[in-house]
Amino acid sequence: MSRLWERGEPLEATIARFTVGDDPQLDLRLVAYDALGSLAHATMLAEIEVLTHEELTALRRELRQVVDEARRGEFEIALAEEDGHTALENRLTERLGDTGKRIHTGRSRNDQVIACTRLYAREALLRVADELRETSLALLRLATEHRETSVPGYTHTRQAMPSTLGLFFSAWAENLLDAAPWLEVAYQHLNRSPLGSASGYGVALALDRQRVSDLLGFDRVQRNTLAVQNDRGRTEMLVLGTLLGPVLDLSRLATDLIWMSSEALGFIRLADQVTTGSSIMPQKRNPDVLELIRANGARLRARHQEAANLYAGLTAGYHRDLQYTKAPLLAGLEETVDVLRVLRPVLSTLTVDDRRCRESMDRSIGATDAVYRQVAQGRPFREAYKEVAADPEAAVESDPSEGWRARRHLGAPGALDLGELEERATELGEWHRGRQRAVAATWQALLG
Ligand code: ARG
């Protein structure tokens, strides 16, 4: 089976391999979505009488079979076929003859690849949203459990003010949940039907683009046929950019946990089942998992840059450069799901050394709270500051570790509002469930 555009003259072998690149492997992850898009496209073609009812029935049967095979990992894409779209059409033609040759009516691989990438990415984004919610909740559980565990709060990696592990863990939960509206916007951007834009300029057929969009559960048709093509690369950049927020949060949190579990600080202990050993030093347990979570921040930044750099500067319309935007998108989405997921066993098994947390505080850490005790009695702030600065020993309590209790305004460690964060996690869960249901209904309706 060969390429769709073949005219007889053989393509030089090294050029064939080079231009095909990683598509035969990457497209294996997209084939089921390509078949889903094809089911909707064929349904519409039958409705506008480009395909007969019999042809549609035959195509449906074959496309459903492809979905099954792709899900079982049995669908194959040969190098000579270039990509999954070609393999799909070859397969339909091999099985159905002329009917298979009609599937490409009213489309181009240019809109086809965008369609299946978006169908894939919207589900991956839903997985990200769900993992993000779960990981936020895991952080919130730790925050609840250690709401009153005193620990030094740091700025510049120097002790700053007495704080709590409740504040620490719920801070990262809040930061993670801040990604929720961004995920929803990225989802809306993705969830538009590109089909019918063809190579970027439409076709001379009365395509019902709205119908295809509805069948695929897209929110709407992305209008201008050329704008659809110009969006390739940009969508990838936007989605990857959205993932950067939570992945960089996790990268920083991983660094925190590495230090907090070091011999030097010893505030927390990582369980043996989440740490790895050394091949030479028998005593060691290493936080490799956290180091790799941290490294995923760097990787995702590179993937985001890759997508952005590939599309910047191209003239309007399709260019083969855009093929390279597929790998960073798929990798970025899958790695984000992974890092969010893999952090949870680390969190659920970590133990806290309350005594180390408290006893590691220098007495001078209570200086600011001492200033505010005077401020509460009416002293001007700067005067109180200067007095404490002149003789901290005299001003600071002998055990300053619970100074955080007096800080009770909104968001402060003495008055953590974990309920508000739980509500935000619940709202994200509701959004996720609604979208998930719609996506499942799409598959159900087209697969029968
Ligand atoms: N593998 C190609 C890509 O990802 C599919 C589209 C090919 N289109 C073309 N005009 N050569 O971009």
CSV table of N, CA, C and O in Angstrom, one decimal, residues 332-400:
chain,number,residue,atom,x,y,z
A,332,GLY,N,3.7,16.4,25.6
A,332,GLY,CA,3.4,17.4,26.7
A,332,GLY,C,2.1,17.0,27.4
A,332,GLY,O,2.1,17.0,28.7
A,333,LEU,N,1.1,16.6,26.7
A,333,LEU,CA,-0.2,16.2,27.4
A,333,LEU,C,0.0,15.0,28.2
A,333,LEU,O,-0.4,14.9,29.4
A,334,GLU,N,0.7,14.0,27.6
A,334,GLU,CA,0.8,12.7,28.3
A,334,GLU,C,1.7,12.9,29.5
A,334,GLU,O,1.5,12.3,30.6
A,335,GLU,N,2.8,13.7,29.4
A,335,GLU,CA,3.7,13.8,30.5
A,335,GLU,C,3.0,14.6,31.7
A,335,GLU,O,3.3,14.4,32.8
A,336,THR,N,2.2,15.5,31.3
A,336,THR,CA,1.5,16.3,32.3
A,336,THR,C,0.6,15.4,33.2
A,336,THR,O,0.5,15.5,34.4
A,337,VAL,N,-0.2,14.6,32.5
A,337,VAL,CA,-1.0,13.6,33.2
A,337,VAL,C,-0.1,12.8,34.1
A,337,VAL,O,-0.4,12.6,35.3
A,338,ASP,N,1.0,12.3,33.6
A,338,ASP,CA,1.9,11.5,34.4
A,338,ASP,C,2.4,12.2,35.7
A,338,ASP,O,2.4,11.6,36.7
A,339,VAL,N,2.9,13.4,35.5
A,339,VAL,CA,3.5,14.1,36.7
A,339,VAL,C,2.5,14.4,37.8
A,339,VAL,O,2.7,14.2,38.9
A,340,LEU,N,1.3,14.7,37.3
A,340,LEU,CA,0.2,15.0,38.3
A,340,LEU,C,-0.2,13.7,39.0
A,340,LEU,O,-0.4,13.7,40.2
A,341,ARG,N,-0.2,12.6,38.3
A,341,ARG,CA,-0.6,11.4,38.9
A,341,ARG,C,0.5,10.8,39.8
A,341,ARG,O,0.2,10.3,40.9
A,342,VAL,N,1.7,10.9,39.4
A,342,VAL,CA,2.8,10.2,40.1
A,342,VAL,C,3.1,10.9,41.4
A,342,VAL,O,3.7,10.3,42.3
A,343,LEU,N,2.7,12.2,41.5
A,343,LEU,CA,3.0,12.9,42.8
A,343,LEU,C,2.1,12.4,43.9
A,343,LEU,O,2.5,12.4,45.1
A,344,ARG,N,0.9,11.8,43.6
A,344,ARG,CA,0.0,11.5,44.6
A,344,ARG,C,0.5,10.4,45.6
A,344,ARG,O,0.4,10.6,46.8
A,345,PRO,N,1.1,9.3,45.1
A,345,PRO,CA,1.6,8.3,46.1
A,345,PRO,C,2.7,8.9,47.0
A,345,PRO,O,2.8,8.5,48.1
A,346,VAL,N,3.4,9.9,46.4
A,346,VAL,CA,4.5,10.5,47.2
A,346,VAL,C,3.8,11.3,48.4
A,346,VAL,O,4.2,11.2,49.5
A,347,LEU,N,2.7,12.0,48.0
A,347,LEU,CA,2.0,12.8,49.0
A,347,LEU,C,1.3,11.9,50.1
A,347,LEU,O,1.3,12.2,51.3
A,348,SER,N,0.7,10.9,49.6
A,348,SER,CA,-0.2,10.1,50.5
A,348,SER,C,0.7,9.3,51.5
A,348,SER,O,0.2,8.8,52.5
A,349,THR,N,2.0,9.1,51.1
A,349,THR,CA,2.8,8.2,52.0
A,349,THR,C,3.8,9.0,52.8
A,349,THR,O,4.5,8.5,53.7
A,350,LEU,N,3.9,10.3,52.6
A,350,LEU,CA,4.9,11.1,53.3
A,350,LEU,C,4.5,11.3,54.8
A,350,LEU,O,3.3,11.4,55.1
A,351,THR,N,5.5,11.2,55.6
A,351,THR,CA,5.3,11.5,57.1
A,351,THR,C,6.0,12.7,57.5
A,351,THR,O,7.0,13.1,56.9
A,352,VAL,N,5.4,13.3,58.6
A,352,VAL,CA,6.0,14.6,59.0
A,352,VAL,C,6.6,14.4,60.4
A,352,VAL,O,6.2,13.7,61.2
A,353,ASP,N,7.8,15.0,60.5
A,353,ASP,CA,8.5,15.0,61.8
A,353,ASP,C,8.2,16.4,62.5
A,353,ASP,O,8.9,17.4,62.3
A,354,ASP,N,7.1,16.4,63.3
A,354,ASP,CA,6.6,17.6,63.9
A,354,ASP,C,7.7,18.3,64.7
A,354,ASP,O,7.8,19.5,64.7
A,355,ARG,N,8.5,17.4,65.4
A,355,ARG,CA,9.5,18.0,66.3
A,355,ARG,C,10.6,18.7,65.5
A,355,ARG,O,10.9,19.8,65.9
A,356,ARG,N,11.1,18.1,64.5
A,356,ARG,CA,12.1,18.7,63.6
A,356,ARG,C,11.5,20.0,63.0
A,356,ARG,O,12.2,21.0,63.0
A,357,CYS,N,10.3,20.0,62.6
A,357,CYS,CA,9.7,21.2,62.0
A,357,CYS,C,9.8,22.4,63.0
A,357,CYS,O,10.2,23.5,62.7
A,358,ARG,N,9.4,22.0,64.2
A,358,ARG,CA,9.3,23.1,65.3
A,358,ARG,C,10.7,23.5,65.8
A,358,ARG,O,11.0,24.7,65.9
A,359,GLU,N,11.5,22.5,66.1
A,359,GLU,CA,12.8,22.8,66.7
A,359,GLU,C,13.8,23.4,65.8
A,359,GLU,O,14.8,23.9,66.2
A,360,SER,N,13.5,23.3,64.5
A,360,SER,CA,14.5,23.9,63.5
A,360,SER,C,14.4,25.4,63.5
A,360,SER,O,15.2,26.1,62.8
A,361,MET,N,13.3,25.9,64.1
A,361,MET,CA,13.2,27.4,64.1
A,361,MET,C,14.2,28.1,64.9
A,361,MET,O,14.4,27.8,66.1
A,362,ASP,N,14.9,29.1,64.3
A,362,ASP,CA,15.7,30.0,65.1
A,362,ASP,C,14.8,30.9,65.9
A,362,ASP,O,13.7,31.2,65.5
A,363,ARG,N,15.2,31.3,67.1
A,363,ARG,CA,14.4,32.1,67.9
A,363,ARG,C,14.1,33.4,67.2
A,363,ARG,O,13.0,34.0,67.3
A,364,SER,N,15.0,33.9,66.5
A,364,SER,CA,14.9,35.2,65.8
A,364,SER,C,13.7,35.2,64.8
A,364,SER,O,13.3,36.2,64.4
A,365,ILE,N,13.2,34.0,64.4
A,365,ILE,CA,12.1,33.9,63.5
A,365,ILE,C,10.9,34.6,64.0
A,365,ILE,O,10.0,34.9,63.2
A,366,GLY,N,10.8,34.8,65.3
A,366,GLY,CA,9.6,35.4,65.9
A,366,GLY,C,9.7,36.9,65.9
A,366,GLY,O,8.8,37.6,66.4
A,367,ALA,N,10.7,37.5,65.3
A,367,ALA,CA,10.9,39.0,65.4
A,367,ALA,C,9.7,39.8,64.8
A,367,ALA,O,9.2,40.7,65.5
A,368,THR,N,9.2,39.4,63.7
A,368,THR,CA,8.1,40.2,63.1
A,368,THR,C,6.9,40.1,63.9
A,368,THR,O,6.1,41.1,64.1
A,369,ASP,N,6.6,38.8,64.4
A,369,ASP,CA,5.4,38.7,65.3
A,369,ASP,C,5.6,39.6,66.6
A,369,ASP,O,4.6,40.2,67.0
A,370,ALA,N,6.8,39.7,67.1
A,370,ALA,CA,7.0,40.5,68.2
A,370,ALA,C,6.7,42.0,67.9
A,370,ALA,O,6.1,42.7,68.7
A,371,VAL,N,7.1,42.4,66.7
A,371,VAL,CA,6.8,43.8,66.3
A,371,VAL,C,5.3,44.0,66.3
A,371,VAL,O,4.8,45.0,66.8
A,372,TYR,N,4.6,43.0,65.8
A,372,TYR,CA,3.1,43.2,65.6
A,372,TYR,C,2.4,43.1,67.0
A,372,TYR,O,1.3,43.6,67.1
A,373,ARG,N,3.0,42.5,68.0
A,373,ARG,CA,2.4,42.5,69.3
A,373,ARG,C,2.4,44.0,69.8
A,373,ARG,O,1.5,44.4,70.4
A,374,GLN,N,3.5,44.7,69.5
A,374,GLN,CA,3.6,46.1,69.9
A,374,GLN,C,2.7,47.0,69.1
A,374,GLN,O,2.0,47.9,69.6
A,375,VAL,N,2.6,46.7,67.8
A,375,VAL,CA,1.7,47.4,66.9
A,375,VAL,C,0.2,47.3,67.4
A,375,VAL,O,-0.5,48.3,67.4
A,376,ALA,N,-0.1,46.1,67.9
A,376,ALA,CA,-1.5,45.8,68.4
A,376,ALA,C,-1.7,46.7,69.6
A,376,ALA,O,-2.9,47.1,69.9
A,377,GLN,N,-0.6,47.1,70.3
A,377,GLN,CA,-0.9,48.0,71.5
A,377,GLN,C,-0.7,49.5,71.1
A,377,GLN,O,-0.7,50.3,72.0
A,378,GLY,N,-0.7,49.8,69.8
A,378,GLY,CA,-0.7,51.2,69.4
A,378,GLY,C,0.6,51.8,69.0
A,378,GLY,O,0.7,52.9,68.6
A,379,ARG,N,1.7,51.0,69.1
A,379,ARG,CA,3.0,51.6,68.7
A,379,ARG,C,3.1,51.7,67.2
A,379,ARG,O,2.6,50.9,66.5
A,380,PRO,N,3.7,52.8,66.7
A,380,PRO,CA,3.9,52.9,65.3
A,380,PRO,C,4.8,51.8,64.8
A,380,PRO,O,5.8,51.4,65.5
A,381,PHE,N,4.5,51.3,63.7
A,381,PHE,CA,5.2,50.1,63.2
A,381,PHE,C,6.8,50.3,63.2
A,381,PHE,O,7.5,49.4,63.7
A,382,ARG,N,7.2,51.4,62.6
A,382,ARG,CA,8.7,51.6,62.5
A,382,ARG,C,9.4,51.7,63.8
A,382,ARG,O,10.5,51.2,64.0
A,383,GLU,N,8.7,52.3,64.7
A,383,GLU,CA,9.3,52.4,66.1
A,383,GLU,C,9.4,51.0,66.7
A,383,GLU,O,10.5,50.6,67.2
A,384,ALA,N,8.4,50.2,66.6
A,384,ALA,CA,8.4,48.8,67.1
A,384,ALA,C,9.5,48.0,66.4
A,384,ALA,O,10.2,47.3,67.1
A,385,TYR,N,9.5,48.1,65.1
A,385,TYR,CA,10.6,47.4,64.3
A,385,TYR,C,11.9,47.7,64.9
A,385,TYR,O,12.8,46.8,65.1
A,386,LYS,N,12.2,49.0,65.1
A,386,LYS,CA,13.6,49.4,65.5
A,386,LYS,C,13.9,48.9,66.9
A,386,LYS,O,15.0,48.4,67.2
A,387,GLU,N,12.9,48.9,67.8
A,387,GLU,CA,13.1,48.4,69.1
A,387,GLU,C,13.4,46.9,69.1
A,387,GLU,O,14.4,46.4,69.7
A,388,VAL,N,12.7,46.2,68.3
A,388,VAL,CA,12.9,44.7,68.2
A,388,VAL,C,14.3,44.5,67.6
A,388,VAL,O,15.1,43.6,68.0
A,389,ALA,N,14.6,45.3,66.6
A,389,ALA,CA,15.9,45.1,65.9
A,389,ALA,C,17.1,45.3,66.8
A,389,ALA,O,18.1,44.7,66.7
A,390,ALA,N,16.9,46.2,67.7
A,390,ALA,CA,18.0,46.6,68.7
A,390,ALA,C,18.3,45.5,69.7
A,390,ALA,O,19.4,45.2,70.0
A,391,ASP,N,17.2,44.8,70.1
A,391,ASP,CA,17.4,43.7,71.1
A,391,ASP,C,16.4,42.6,70.9
A,391,ASP,O,15.5,42.4,71.7
A,392,PRO,N,16.6,41.8,69.8
A,392,PRO,CA,15.6,40.8,69.5
A,392,PRO,C,15.4,39.8,70.7
A,392,PRO,O,14.3,39.4,70.9
A,393,GLU,N,16.5,39.4,71.3
A,393,GLU,CA,16.4,38.4,72.5
A,393,GLU,C,15.3,38.9,73.5
A,393,GLU,O,14.6,38.1,74.0
A,394,ALA,N,15.3,40.2,73.7
A,394,ALA,CA,14.4,40.7,74.7
A,394,ALA,C,13.0,40.7,74.2
A,394,ALA,O,12.0,40.5,75.0
A,395,ALA,N,12.8,40.9,72.9
A,395,ALA,CA,11.4,41.1,72.4
A,395,ALA,C,10.8,39.8,72.0
A,395,ALA,O,9.6,39.6,72.1
A,396,VAL,N,11.6,38.8,71.5
A,396,VAL,CA,11.0,37.6,71.0
A,396,VAL,C,10.7,36.6,72.1
A,396,VAL,O,11.5,36.4,73.0
A,397,GLU,N,9.6,35.9,72.0
A,397,GLU,CA,9.2,34.9,73.0
A,397,GLU,C,10.2,33.8,73.0
A,397,GLU,O,10.9,33.5,72.0
A,398,SER,N,10.3,33.0,74.1
A,398,SER,CA,11.3,31.9,74.1
A,398,SER,C,10.9,30.8,73.2
A,398,SER,O,11.7,30.1,72.6
A,399,ASP,N,9.6,30.6,72.9
A,399,ASP,CA,9.2,29.7,71.9
A,399,ASP,C,8.3,30.4,70.9
A,399,ASP,O,7.1,30.6,71.1
A,400,PRO,N,8.9,30.9,69.8
A,400,PRO,CA,8.1,31.8,68.9
A,400,PRO,C,7.3,30.9,67.8
A,400,PRO,O,6.7,31.5,67.0
